[in-house]
Coordinates of N, CA and C in Angstrom, one line a residue:
Chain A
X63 N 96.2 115.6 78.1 CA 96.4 115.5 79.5 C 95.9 114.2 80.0
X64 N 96.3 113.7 81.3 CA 96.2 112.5 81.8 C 95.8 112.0 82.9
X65 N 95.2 111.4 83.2 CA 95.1 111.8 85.2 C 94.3 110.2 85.6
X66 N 94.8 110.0 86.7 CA 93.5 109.2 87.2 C 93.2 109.4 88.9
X67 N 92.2 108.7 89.1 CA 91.5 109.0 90.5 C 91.3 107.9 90.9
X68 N 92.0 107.7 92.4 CA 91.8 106.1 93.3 C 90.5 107.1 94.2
X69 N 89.5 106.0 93.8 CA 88.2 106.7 94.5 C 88.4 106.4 96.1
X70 N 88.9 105.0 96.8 CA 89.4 104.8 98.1 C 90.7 105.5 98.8
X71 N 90.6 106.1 99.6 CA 92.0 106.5 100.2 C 92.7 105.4 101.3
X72 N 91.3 104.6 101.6 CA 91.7 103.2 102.6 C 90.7 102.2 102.1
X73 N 91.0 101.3 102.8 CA 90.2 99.8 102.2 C 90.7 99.1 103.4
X74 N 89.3 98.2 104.1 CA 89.8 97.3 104.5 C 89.0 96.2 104.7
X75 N 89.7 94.5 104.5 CA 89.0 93.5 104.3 C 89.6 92.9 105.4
X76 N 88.8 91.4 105.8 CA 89.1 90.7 106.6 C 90.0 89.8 105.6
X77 N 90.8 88.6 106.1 CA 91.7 87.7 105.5 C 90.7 86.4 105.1
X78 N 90.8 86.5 103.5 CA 90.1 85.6 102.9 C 88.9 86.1 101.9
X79 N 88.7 87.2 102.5 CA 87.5 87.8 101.9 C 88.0 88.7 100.4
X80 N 87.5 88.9 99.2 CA 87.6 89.3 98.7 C 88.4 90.9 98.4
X81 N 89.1 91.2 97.2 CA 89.5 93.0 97.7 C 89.5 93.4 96.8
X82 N 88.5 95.3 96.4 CA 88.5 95.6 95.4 C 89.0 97.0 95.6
X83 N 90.1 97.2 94.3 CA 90.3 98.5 94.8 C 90.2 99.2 93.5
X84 N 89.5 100.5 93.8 CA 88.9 101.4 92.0 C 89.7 102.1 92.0
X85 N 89.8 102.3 90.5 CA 90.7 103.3 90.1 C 89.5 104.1 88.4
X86 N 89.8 104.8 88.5 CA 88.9 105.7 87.2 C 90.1 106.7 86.5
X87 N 90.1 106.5 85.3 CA 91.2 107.5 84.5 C 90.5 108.2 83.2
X88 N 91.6 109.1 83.3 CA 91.0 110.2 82.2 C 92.3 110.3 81.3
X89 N 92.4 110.0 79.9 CA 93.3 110.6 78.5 C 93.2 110.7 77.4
X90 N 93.7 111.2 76.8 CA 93.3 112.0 75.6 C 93.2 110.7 74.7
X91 N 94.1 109.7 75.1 CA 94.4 108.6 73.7 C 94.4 107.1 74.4
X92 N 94.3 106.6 73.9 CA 94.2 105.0 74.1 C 95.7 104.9 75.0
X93 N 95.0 104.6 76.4 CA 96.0 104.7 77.7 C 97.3 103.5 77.9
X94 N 97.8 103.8 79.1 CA 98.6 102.4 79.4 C 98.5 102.7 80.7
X95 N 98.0 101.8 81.5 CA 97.7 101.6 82.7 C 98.1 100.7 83.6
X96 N 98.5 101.1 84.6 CA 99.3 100.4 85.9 C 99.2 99.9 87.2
X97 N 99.1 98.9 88.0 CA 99.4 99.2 89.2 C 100.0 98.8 89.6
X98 N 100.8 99.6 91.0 CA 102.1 99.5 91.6 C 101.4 99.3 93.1
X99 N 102.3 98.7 93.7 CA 102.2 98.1 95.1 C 103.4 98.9 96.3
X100 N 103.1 99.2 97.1 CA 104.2 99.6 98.2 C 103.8 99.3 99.5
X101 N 104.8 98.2 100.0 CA 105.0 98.0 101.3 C 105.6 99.0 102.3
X102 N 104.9 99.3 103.3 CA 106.2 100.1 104.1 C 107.3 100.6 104.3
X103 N 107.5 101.7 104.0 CA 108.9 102.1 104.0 C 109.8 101.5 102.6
X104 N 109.0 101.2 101.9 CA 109.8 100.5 101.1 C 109.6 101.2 99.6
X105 N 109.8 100.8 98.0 CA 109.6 101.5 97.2 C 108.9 100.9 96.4
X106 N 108.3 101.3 95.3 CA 107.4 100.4 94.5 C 107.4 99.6 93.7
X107 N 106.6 98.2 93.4 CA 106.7 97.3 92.3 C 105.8 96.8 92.0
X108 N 106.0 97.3 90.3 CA 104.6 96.9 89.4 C 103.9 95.8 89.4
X109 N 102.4 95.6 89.6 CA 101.7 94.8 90.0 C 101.6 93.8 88.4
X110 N 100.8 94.9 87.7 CA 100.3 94.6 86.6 C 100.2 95.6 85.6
X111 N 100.0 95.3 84.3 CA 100.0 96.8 83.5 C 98.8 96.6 82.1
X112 N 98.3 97.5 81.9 CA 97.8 97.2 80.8 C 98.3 98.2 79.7
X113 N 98.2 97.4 77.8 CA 98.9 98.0 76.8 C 98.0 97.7 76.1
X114 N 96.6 97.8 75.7 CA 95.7 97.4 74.6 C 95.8 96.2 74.2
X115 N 96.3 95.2 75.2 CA 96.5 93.7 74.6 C 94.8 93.3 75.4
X116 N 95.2 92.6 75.8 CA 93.9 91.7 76.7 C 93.1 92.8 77.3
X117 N 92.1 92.7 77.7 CA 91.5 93.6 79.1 C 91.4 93.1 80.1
X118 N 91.6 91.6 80.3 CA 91.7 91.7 81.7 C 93.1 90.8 81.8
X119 N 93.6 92.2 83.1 CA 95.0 91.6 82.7 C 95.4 90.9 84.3
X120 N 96.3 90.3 84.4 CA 96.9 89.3 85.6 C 98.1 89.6 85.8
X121 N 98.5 89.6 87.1 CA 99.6 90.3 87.9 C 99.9 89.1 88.3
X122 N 101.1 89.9 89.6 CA 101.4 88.6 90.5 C 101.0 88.7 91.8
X123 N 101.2 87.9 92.9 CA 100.5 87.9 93.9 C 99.0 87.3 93.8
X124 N 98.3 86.8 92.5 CA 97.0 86.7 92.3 C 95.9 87.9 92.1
X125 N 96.5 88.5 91.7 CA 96.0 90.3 91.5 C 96.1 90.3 90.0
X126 N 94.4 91.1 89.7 CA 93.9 91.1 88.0 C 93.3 92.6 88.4
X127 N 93.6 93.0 86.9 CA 92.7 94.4 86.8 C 92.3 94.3 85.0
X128 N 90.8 94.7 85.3 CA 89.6 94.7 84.2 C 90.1 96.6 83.6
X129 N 90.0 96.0 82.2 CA 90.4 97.7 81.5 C 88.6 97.8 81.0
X130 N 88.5 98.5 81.6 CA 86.8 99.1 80.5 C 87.2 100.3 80.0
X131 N 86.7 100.2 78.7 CA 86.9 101.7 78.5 C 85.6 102.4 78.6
X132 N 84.2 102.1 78.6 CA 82.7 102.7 78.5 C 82.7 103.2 80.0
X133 N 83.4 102.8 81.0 CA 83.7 103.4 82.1 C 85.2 103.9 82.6
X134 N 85.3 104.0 81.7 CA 86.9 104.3 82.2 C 87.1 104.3 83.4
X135 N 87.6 102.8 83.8 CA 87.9 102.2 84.8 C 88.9 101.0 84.5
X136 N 90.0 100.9 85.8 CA 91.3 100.0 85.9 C 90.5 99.6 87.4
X137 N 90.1 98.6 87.6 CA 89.8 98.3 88.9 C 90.8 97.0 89.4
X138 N 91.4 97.2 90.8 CA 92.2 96.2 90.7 C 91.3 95.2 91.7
X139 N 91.7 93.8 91.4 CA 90.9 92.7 92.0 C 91.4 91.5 92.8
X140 N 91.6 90.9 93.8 CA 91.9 89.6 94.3 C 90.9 88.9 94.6
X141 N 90.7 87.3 94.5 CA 89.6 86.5 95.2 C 89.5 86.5 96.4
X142 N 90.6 86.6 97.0 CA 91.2 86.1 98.3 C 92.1 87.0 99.1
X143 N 92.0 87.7 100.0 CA 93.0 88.2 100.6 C 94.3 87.7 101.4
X144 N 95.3 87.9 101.7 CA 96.4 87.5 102.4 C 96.7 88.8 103.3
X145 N 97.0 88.1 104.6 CA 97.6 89.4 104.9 C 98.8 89.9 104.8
X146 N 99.6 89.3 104.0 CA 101.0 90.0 103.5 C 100.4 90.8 102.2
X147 N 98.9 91.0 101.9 CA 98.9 92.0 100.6 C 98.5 93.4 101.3
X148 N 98.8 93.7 102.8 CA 98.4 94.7 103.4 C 99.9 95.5 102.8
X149 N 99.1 96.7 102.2 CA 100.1 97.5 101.9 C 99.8 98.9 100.8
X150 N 100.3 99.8 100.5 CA 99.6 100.9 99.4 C 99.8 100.6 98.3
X151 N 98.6 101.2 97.3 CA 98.4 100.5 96.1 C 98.0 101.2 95.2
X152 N 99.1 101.8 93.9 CA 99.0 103.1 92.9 C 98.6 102.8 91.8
X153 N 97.1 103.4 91.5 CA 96.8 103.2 89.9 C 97.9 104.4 89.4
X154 N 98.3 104.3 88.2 CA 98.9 105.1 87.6 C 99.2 104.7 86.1
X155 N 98.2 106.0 84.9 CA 98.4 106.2 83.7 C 99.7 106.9 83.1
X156 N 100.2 106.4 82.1 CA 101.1 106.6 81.5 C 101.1 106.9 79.9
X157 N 102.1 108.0 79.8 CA 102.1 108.5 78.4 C 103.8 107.6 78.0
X158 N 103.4 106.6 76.9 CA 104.7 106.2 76.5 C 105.0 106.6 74.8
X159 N 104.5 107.9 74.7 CA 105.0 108.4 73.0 C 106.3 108.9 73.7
X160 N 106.5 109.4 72.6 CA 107.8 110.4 72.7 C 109.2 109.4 73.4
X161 N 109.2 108.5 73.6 CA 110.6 107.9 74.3 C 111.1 108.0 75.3
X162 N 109.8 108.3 76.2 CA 109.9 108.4 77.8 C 108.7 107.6 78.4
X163 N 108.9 107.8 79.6 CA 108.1 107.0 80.3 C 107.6 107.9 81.2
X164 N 106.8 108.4 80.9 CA 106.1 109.8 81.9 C 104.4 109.2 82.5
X165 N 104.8 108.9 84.1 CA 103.9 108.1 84.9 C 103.1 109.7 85.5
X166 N 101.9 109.2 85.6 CA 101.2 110.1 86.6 C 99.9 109.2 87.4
X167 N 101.0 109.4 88.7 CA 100.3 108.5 89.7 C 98.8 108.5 90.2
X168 N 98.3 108.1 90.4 CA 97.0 108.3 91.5 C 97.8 108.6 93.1
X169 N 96.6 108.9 94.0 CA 97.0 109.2 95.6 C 97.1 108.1 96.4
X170 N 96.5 106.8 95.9 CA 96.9 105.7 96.8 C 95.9 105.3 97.3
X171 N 95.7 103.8 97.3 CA 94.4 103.6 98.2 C 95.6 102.4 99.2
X172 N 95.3 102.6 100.5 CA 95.7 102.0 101.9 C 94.9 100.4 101.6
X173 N 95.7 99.6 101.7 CA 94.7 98.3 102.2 C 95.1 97.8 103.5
X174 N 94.2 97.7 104.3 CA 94.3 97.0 105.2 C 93.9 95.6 105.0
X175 N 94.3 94.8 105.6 CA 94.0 92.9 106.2 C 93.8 92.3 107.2
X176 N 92.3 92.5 108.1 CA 92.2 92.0 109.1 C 92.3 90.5 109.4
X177 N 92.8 90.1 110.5 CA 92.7 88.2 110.7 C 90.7 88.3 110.9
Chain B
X283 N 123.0 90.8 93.8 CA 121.7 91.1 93.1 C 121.7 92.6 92.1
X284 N 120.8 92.5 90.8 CA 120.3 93.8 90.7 C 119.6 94.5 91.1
X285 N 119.7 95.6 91.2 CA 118.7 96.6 92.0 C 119.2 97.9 91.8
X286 N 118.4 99.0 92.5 CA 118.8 100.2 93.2 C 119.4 100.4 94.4
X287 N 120.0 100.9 94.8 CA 120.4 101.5 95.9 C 120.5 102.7 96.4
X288 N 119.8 103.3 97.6 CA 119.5 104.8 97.6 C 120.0 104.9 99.4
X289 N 121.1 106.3 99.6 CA 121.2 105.9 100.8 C 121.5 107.5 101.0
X290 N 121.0 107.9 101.9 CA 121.1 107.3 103.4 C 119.3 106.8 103.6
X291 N 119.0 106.1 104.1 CA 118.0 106.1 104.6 C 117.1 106.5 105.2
X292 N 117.9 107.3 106.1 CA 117.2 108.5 107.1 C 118.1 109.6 107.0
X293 N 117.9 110.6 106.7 CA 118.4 112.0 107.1 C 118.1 113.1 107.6
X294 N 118.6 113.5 108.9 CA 117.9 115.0 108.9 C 118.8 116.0 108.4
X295 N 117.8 117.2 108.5 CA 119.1 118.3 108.1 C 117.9 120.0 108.5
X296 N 119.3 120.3 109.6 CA 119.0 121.6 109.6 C 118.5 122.9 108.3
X297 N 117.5 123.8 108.5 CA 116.9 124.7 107.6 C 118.1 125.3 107.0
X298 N 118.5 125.6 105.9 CA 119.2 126.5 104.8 C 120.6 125.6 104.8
X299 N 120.3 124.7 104.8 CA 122.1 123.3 104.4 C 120.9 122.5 103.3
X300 N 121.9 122.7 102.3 CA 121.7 121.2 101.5 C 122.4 120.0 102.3
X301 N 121.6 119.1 100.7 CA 122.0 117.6 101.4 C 121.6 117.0 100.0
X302 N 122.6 116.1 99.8 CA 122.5 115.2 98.8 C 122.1 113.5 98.8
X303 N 120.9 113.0 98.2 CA 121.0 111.9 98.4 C 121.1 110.8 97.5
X304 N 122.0 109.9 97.5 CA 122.4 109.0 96.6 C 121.5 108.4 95.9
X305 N 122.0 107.6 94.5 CA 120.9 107.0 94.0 C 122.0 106.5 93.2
X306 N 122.0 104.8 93.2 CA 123.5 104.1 92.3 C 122.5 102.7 91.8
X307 N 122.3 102.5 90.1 CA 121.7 101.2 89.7 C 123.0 100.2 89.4
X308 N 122.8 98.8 89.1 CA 123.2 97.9 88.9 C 122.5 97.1 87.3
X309 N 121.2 98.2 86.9 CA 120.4 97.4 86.3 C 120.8 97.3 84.3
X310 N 122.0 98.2 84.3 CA 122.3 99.1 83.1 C 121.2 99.5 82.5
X311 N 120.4 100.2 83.0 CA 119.5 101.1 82.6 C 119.9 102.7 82.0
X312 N 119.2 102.9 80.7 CA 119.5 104.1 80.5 C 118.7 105.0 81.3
X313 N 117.7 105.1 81.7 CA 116.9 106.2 82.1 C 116.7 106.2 83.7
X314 N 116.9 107.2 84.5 CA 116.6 107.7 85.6 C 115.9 108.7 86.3
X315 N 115.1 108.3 87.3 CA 114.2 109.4 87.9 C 114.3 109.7 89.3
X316 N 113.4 110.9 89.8 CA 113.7 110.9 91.2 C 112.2 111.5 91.0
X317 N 111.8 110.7 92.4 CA 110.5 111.6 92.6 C 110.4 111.7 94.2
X318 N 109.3 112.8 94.6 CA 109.0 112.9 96.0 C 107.6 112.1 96.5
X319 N 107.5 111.6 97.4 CA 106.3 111.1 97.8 C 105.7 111.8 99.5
X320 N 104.5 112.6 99.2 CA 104.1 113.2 100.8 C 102.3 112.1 101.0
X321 N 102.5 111.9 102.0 CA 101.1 111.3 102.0 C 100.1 111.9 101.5
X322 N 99.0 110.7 101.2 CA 97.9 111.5 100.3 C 98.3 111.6 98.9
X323 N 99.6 112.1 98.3 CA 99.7 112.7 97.1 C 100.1 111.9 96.2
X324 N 100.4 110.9 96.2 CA 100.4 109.8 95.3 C 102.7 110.7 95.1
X325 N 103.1 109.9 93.8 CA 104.4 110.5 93.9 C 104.6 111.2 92.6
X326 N 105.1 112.6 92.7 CA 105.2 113.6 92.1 C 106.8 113.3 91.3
X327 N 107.1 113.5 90.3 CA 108.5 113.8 89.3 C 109.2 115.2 89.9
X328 N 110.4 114.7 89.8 CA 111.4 116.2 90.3 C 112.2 116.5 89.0
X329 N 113.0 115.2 89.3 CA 113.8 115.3 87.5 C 113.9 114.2 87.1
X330 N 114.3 113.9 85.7 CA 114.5 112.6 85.4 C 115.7 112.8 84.1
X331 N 116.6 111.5 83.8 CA 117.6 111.5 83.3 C 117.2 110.0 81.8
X332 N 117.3 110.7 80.7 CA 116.9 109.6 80.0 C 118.4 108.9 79.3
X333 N 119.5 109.9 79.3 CA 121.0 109.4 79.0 C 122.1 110.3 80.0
X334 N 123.7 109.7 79.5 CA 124.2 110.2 80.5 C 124.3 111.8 80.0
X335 N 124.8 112.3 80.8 CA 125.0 113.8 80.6 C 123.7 114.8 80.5
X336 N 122.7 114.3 80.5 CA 121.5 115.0 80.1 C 120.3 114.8 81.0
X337 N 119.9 115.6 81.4 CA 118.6 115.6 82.4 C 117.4 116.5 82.1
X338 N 115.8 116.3 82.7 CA 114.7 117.2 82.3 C 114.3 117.2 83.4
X339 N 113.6 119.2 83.8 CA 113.2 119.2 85.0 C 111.8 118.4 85.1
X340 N 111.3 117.9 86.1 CA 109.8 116.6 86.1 C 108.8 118.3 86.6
X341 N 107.5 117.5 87.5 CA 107.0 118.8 87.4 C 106.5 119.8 88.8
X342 N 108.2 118.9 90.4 CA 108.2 119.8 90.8 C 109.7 120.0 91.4
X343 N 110.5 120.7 90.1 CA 111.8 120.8 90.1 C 112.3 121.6 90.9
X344 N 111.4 122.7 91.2 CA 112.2 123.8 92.0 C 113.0 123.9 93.5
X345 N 114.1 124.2 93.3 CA 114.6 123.6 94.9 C 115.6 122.7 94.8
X346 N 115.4 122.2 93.7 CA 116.4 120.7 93.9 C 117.1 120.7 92.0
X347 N 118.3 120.1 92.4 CA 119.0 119.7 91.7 C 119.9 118.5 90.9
X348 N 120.0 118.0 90.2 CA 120.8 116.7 89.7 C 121.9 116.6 88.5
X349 N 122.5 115.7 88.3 CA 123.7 115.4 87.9 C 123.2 114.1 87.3
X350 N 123.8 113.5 86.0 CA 124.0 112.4 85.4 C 125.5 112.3 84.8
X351 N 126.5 112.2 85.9 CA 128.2 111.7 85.0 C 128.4 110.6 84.7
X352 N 127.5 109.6 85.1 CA 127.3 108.3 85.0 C 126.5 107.7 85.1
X353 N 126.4 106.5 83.8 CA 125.1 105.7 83.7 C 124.7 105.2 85.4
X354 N 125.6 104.9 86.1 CA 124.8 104.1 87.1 C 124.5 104.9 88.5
X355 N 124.3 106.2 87.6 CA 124.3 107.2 89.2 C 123.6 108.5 89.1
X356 N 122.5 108.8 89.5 CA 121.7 109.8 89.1 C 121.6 110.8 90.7
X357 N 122.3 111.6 91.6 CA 122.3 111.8 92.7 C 121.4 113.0 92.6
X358 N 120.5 113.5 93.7 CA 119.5 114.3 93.9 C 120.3 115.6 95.1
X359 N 120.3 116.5 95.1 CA 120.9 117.3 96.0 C 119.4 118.5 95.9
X360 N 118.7 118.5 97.7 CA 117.7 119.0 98.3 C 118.7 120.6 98.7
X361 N 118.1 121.5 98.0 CA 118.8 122.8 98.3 C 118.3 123.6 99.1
X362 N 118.6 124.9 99.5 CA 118.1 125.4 100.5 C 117.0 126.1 100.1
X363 N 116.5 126.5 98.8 CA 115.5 126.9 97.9 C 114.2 126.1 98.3
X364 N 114.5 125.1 98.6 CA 113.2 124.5 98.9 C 112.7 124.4 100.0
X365 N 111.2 124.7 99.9 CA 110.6 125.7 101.1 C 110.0 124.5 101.7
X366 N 109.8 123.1 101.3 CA 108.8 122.4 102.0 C 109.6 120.6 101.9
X367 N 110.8 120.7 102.2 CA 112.1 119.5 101.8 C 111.8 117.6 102.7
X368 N 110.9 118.1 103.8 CA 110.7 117.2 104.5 C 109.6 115.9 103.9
X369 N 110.0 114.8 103.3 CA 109.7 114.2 102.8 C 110.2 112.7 102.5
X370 N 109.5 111.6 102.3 CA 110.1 110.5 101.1 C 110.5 110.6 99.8
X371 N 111.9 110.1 99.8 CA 112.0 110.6 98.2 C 113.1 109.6 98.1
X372 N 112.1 108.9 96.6 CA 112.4 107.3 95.5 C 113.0 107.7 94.3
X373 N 114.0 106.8 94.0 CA 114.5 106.8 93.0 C 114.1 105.6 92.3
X374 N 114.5 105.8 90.5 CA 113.5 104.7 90.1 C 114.6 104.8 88.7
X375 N 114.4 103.8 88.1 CA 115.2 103.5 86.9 C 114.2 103.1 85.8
X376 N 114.5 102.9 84.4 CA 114.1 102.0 83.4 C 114.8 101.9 82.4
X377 N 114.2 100.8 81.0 CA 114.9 100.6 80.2 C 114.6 101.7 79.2
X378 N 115.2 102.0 78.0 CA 115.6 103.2 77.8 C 113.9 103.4 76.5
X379 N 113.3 101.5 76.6 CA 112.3 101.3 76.2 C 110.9 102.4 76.6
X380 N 109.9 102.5 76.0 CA 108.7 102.8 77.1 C 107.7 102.2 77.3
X381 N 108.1 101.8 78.7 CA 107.0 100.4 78.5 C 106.3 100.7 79.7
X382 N 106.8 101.6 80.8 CA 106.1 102.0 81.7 C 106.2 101.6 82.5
X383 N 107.5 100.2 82.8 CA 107.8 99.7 84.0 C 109.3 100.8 84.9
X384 N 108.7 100.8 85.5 CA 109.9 101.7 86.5 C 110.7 101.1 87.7
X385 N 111.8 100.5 88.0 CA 112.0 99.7 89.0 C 112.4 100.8 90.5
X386 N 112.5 100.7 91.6 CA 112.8 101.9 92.9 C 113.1 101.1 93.6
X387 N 114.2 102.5 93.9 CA 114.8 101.5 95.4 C 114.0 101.6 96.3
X388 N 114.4 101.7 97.6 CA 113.4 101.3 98.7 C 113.3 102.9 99.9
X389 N 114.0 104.2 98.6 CA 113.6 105.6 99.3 C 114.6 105.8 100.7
X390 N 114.8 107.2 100.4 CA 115.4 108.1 101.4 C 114.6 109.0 101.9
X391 N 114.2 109.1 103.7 CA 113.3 109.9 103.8 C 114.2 110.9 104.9
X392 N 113.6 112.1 103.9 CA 114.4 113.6 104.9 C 113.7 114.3 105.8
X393 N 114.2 114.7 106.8 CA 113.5 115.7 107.8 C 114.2 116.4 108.1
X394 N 113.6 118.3 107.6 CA 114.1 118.7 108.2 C 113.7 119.5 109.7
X395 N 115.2 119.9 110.4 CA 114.8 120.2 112.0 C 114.3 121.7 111.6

């Protein structure tokens, strides 16, 4: 079994200032981990992913997430905020044996971007 | 462009009428999904299509139904079985790879009156 947990349900930084958003996972086996981004009204696209290659992996937008496993933690990270990065933001583990792609999302942490 | 396409964008619909909502890729993807999204709950699997003709219920199937007659078209039909239908609901594609990238369109959200 698989699961993870966005410890924030909201988040919010001023423009410029740093943004951290946690995520903590639980699986039985050496994971593959995600994050997905959604703008309003809109549908989701993958930030960044991790596959046992690097641990700290880089997205787009300027968006990295650190794999620990002693904490099992995906925490996603910016230096810098923008406020076009206001938007929700899904850790989500994945089981890719078997020839599927079977996602199980987290609940979402909200970012806000104050001026 | 490639992409998804999912339409109607908004729909209502009176208690005990289905309603079907589209879902058409461009991406030639073998695999397709539909999921529901309610706030708070991150997004839940309904069904998903990994080739044509063949589909698996996800793990909240009940209520709802699908079709795969064609690679580029996986359509979701919200039946009257379903006790709680008012919702966002994304469709998403991939390669037939597992790599755990899922591409979505930009969701159809239903209410019912």
């Amino acid at each position: 079994a698989q699961s993870v947990t966005q410890l924030d349900s909201h988040v919010s930084v001023s423009e410029g200032t740093p943004v951290l958003l946690r995520c903590n996972y639980s699986s039985s086996y050496s994971p593959s981990l995600f994050w997905y981004v959604q703008h309003p009204n809109k549908g989701l696209q993958l930030l960044l992913k991790y596959t046992s290659a690097a641990t700290l992996v880089k997205g787009i937008n300027g968006f990295e997430a650190e794999f620990k496993k002693s904490e099992t933690s995906f925490h996603l990270t910016k230096p810098s905020a923008h406020m076009s990065d206001a938007a929700e933001y899904f850790c989500v583990v994945a089981d890719l044996t078997g020839g599927g792609n079977k996602l199980t999302f987290g609940t979402g942490t909200q970012l806000k971007v104050e001026l | 462009d490639g992409g998804i396409t999912q339409s109607p964008k908004y729909l209502f619909r009176k208690e005990g009428q289905n309603v079907t909502l589209s879902c058409e890729q461009n991406l030639n993807h073998d695999a397709m999904y539909w999921y529901r999204q309610d706030p708070g709950q991150g997004l839940r699997l309904i069904y998903y299509s990994q080739i044509v003709n063949d589909f698996q219920k996800g793990d909240i199937a009940e209520g709802y139904s699908v079709s795969r007659e064609k690679k580029e078209s996986f359509p979701l039909t919200v039946t009257s079985a379903q006790k709680n239908p008012t919702a966002f609901y994304l469709c998403a594609s991939s390669r037939r790879e597992s790599t755990g990238e899922l591409f979505f369109g930009e969701g159809s959200r239903l209410t019912v009156l």
